[in-house]
Amino acid sequence: TACHSSALILQSGFSREVWHEKIVWMQETQGLWDLGENESLILDYLAANYGPKESHGRRKPLTGIEWYELKE
């Protein structure tokens, strides 16, 4: 949280691989320091606690339904 709000972390939901890409980007462009041997632990933590979540926003598509036409 030295550079941005923790809300960015909480809402992200990245996979471990994408978290790694974000860390590399921050190191190359934003001045993030080398995390050394802690990097793997940090990535494990981020992936476990702030990784992708199952979406509950939309229901799964309906399948196995025999549709019919309504008549007036």
PDB file of C-alpha atoms in Angstrom:
ATOM      1  CA  THR A   1       0.000   0.000   0.000  1.00  0.00           C
ATOM      2  CA  ALA A   2       3.005   2.290  -0.305  1.00  0.00           C
ATOM      3  CA  CYS A   3       2.020   3.176  -3.887  1.00  0.00           C
ATOM      4  CA  HIS A   4      -1.714   2.521  -4.154  1.00  0.00           C
ATOM      5  CA  SER A   5      -4.791   1.639  -2.173  1.00  0.00           C
ATOM      6  CA  SER A   6      -5.262  -1.910  -0.923  1.00  0.00           C
ATOM      7  CA  ALA A   7      -8.615  -1.827  -2.731  1.00  0.00           C
ATOM      8  CA  LEU A   8      -6.727  -2.527  -5.960  1.00  0.00           C
ATOM      9  CA  ILE A   9      -5.471  -5.786  -4.488  1.00  0.00           C
ATOM     10  CA  LEU A  10      -8.794  -6.758  -2.954  1.00  0.00           C
ATOM     11  CA  GLN A  11     -10.754  -6.340  -6.177  1.00  0.00           C
ATOM     12  CA  SER A  12      -8.249  -7.821  -8.628  1.00  0.00           C
ATOM     13  CA  GLY A  13      -8.736 -11.601  -8.428  1.00  0.00           C
ATOM     14  CA  PHE A  14      -5.667 -12.494 -10.504  1.00  0.00           C
ATOM     15  CA  SER A  15      -4.174 -15.942 -10.918  1.00  0.00           C
ATOM     16  CA  ARG A  16      -0.681 -16.561  -9.528  1.00  0.00           C
ATOM     17  CA  GLU A  17       0.761 -16.099 -13.017  1.00  0.00           C
ATOM     18  CA  VAL A  18      -0.963 -12.756 -13.524  1.00  0.00           C
ATOM     19  CA  TRP A  19       0.084 -11.596 -10.051  1.00  0.00           C
ATOM     20  CA  HIS A  20       3.659 -12.387 -11.071  1.00  0.00           C
ATOM     21  CA  GLU A  21       3.248 -10.377 -14.295  1.00  0.00           C
ATOM     22  CA  LYS A  22       1.908  -7.428 -12.256  1.00  0.00           C
ATOM     23  CA  ILE A  23       4.869  -7.590  -9.861  1.00  0.00           C
ATOM     24  CA  VAL A  24       7.336  -7.666 -12.766  1.00  0.00           C
ATOM     25  CA  TRP A  25       5.539  -4.711 -14.388  1.00  0.00           C
ATOM     26  CA  MET A  26       5.634  -2.734 -11.127  1.00  0.00           C
ATOM     27  CA  GLN A  27       9.353  -3.501 -10.759  1.00  0.00           C
ATOM     28  CA  GLU A  28      10.154  -2.489 -14.341  1.00  0.00           C
ATOM     29  CA  THR A  29       7.995   0.627 -14.541  1.00  0.00           C
ATOM     30  CA  GLN A  30       6.967   1.776 -11.069  1.00  0.00           C
ATOM     31  CA  GLY A  31      10.075   1.312  -8.940  1.00  0.00           C
ATOM     32  CA  LEU A  32       8.959  -1.702  -6.920  1.00  0.00           C
ATOM     33  CA  TRP A  33      11.956  -3.193  -5.127  1.00  0.00           C
ATOM     34  CA  ASP A  34      13.217  -6.735  -5.650  1.00  0.00           C
ATOM     35  CA  LEU A  35      11.199  -9.062  -3.427  1.00  0.00           C
ATOM     36  CA  GLY A  36      14.026 -11.601  -3.287  1.00  0.00           C
ATOM     37  CA  GLU A  37      13.239 -15.000  -1.824  1.00  0.00           C
ATOM     38  CA  ASN A  38       9.968 -13.627  -0.437  1.00  0.00           C
ATOM     39  CA  GLU A  39       8.494 -13.297  -3.932  1.00  0.00           C
ATOM     40  CA  SER A  40       7.303 -16.903  -4.056  1.00  0.00           C
ATOM     41  CA  LEU A  41       5.657 -16.600  -0.626  1.00  0.00           C
ATOM     42  CA  ILE A  42       3.981 -13.341  -1.643  1.00  0.00           C
ATOM     43  CA  LEU A  43       2.692 -14.867  -4.886  1.00  0.00           C
ATOM     44  CA  ASP A  44       1.329 -17.898  -3.016  1.00  0.00           C
ATOM     45  CA  TYR A  45      -0.429 -15.589  -0.555  1.00  0.00           C
ATOM     46  CA  LEU A  46      -1.909 -13.359  -3.258  1.00  0.00           C
ATOM     47  CA  ALA A  47      -3.127 -16.331  -5.320  1.00  0.00           C
ATOM     48  CA  ALA A  48      -4.649 -18.064  -2.286  1.00  0.00           C
ATOM     49  CA  ASN A  49      -6.341 -15.007  -0.802  1.00  0.00           C
ATOM     50  CA  TYR A  50      -6.910 -12.697  -3.776  1.00  0.00           C
ATOM     51  CA  GLY A  51      -7.089 -15.125  -6.679  1.00  0.00           C
ATOM     52  CA  PRO A  52      -9.869 -15.758  -9.162  1.00  0.00           C
ATOM     53  CA  LYS A  53     -13.267 -16.244  -7.616  1.00  0.00           C
ATOM     54  CA  GLU A  54     -16.200 -18.155  -8.972  1.00  0.00           C
ATOM     55  CA  SER A  55     -18.619 -15.746 -10.556  1.00  0.00           C
ATOM     56  CA  HIS A  56     -22.034 -15.467  -8.949  1.00  0.00           C
ATOM     57  CA  GLY A  57     -23.198 -12.666 -11.203  1.00  0.00           C
ATOM     58  CA  ARG A  58     -24.932 -14.692 -13.867  1.00  0.00           C
ATOM     59  CA  ARG A  59     -26.550 -18.073 -13.889  1.00  0.00           C
ATOM     60  CA  LYS A  60     -25.212 -20.852 -16.079  1.00  0.00           C
ATOM     61  CA  PRO A  61     -26.887 -21.195 -19.496  1.00  0.00           C
ATOM     62  CA  LEU A  62     -29.938 -23.427 -19.571  1.00  0.00           C
ATOM     63  CA  THR A  63     -29.359 -26.799 -21.213  1.00  0.00           C
ATOM     64  CA  GLY A  64     -31.501 -29.807 -22.063  1.00  0.00           C
ATOM     65  CA  ILE A  65     -34.688 -27.803 -22.500  1.00  0.00           C
ATOM     66  CA  GLU A  66     -37.303 -28.611 -25.077  1.00  0.00           C
ATOM     67  CA  TRP A  67     -38.568 -25.199 -26.193  1.00  0.00           C
ATOM     68  CA  TYR A  68     -42.069 -24.669 -27.545  1.00  0.00           C
ATOM     69  CA  GLU A  69     -43.906 -21.788 -29.133  1.00  0.00           C
ATOM     70  CA  LEU A  70     -46.672 -20.102 -27.152  1.00  0.00           C
ATOM     71  CA  LYS A  71     -49.947 -19.829 -29.040  1.00  0.00           C
ATOM     72  CA  GLU A  72     -52.489 -17.077 -28.554  1.00  0.00           C
TER      73      GLU A  72
END
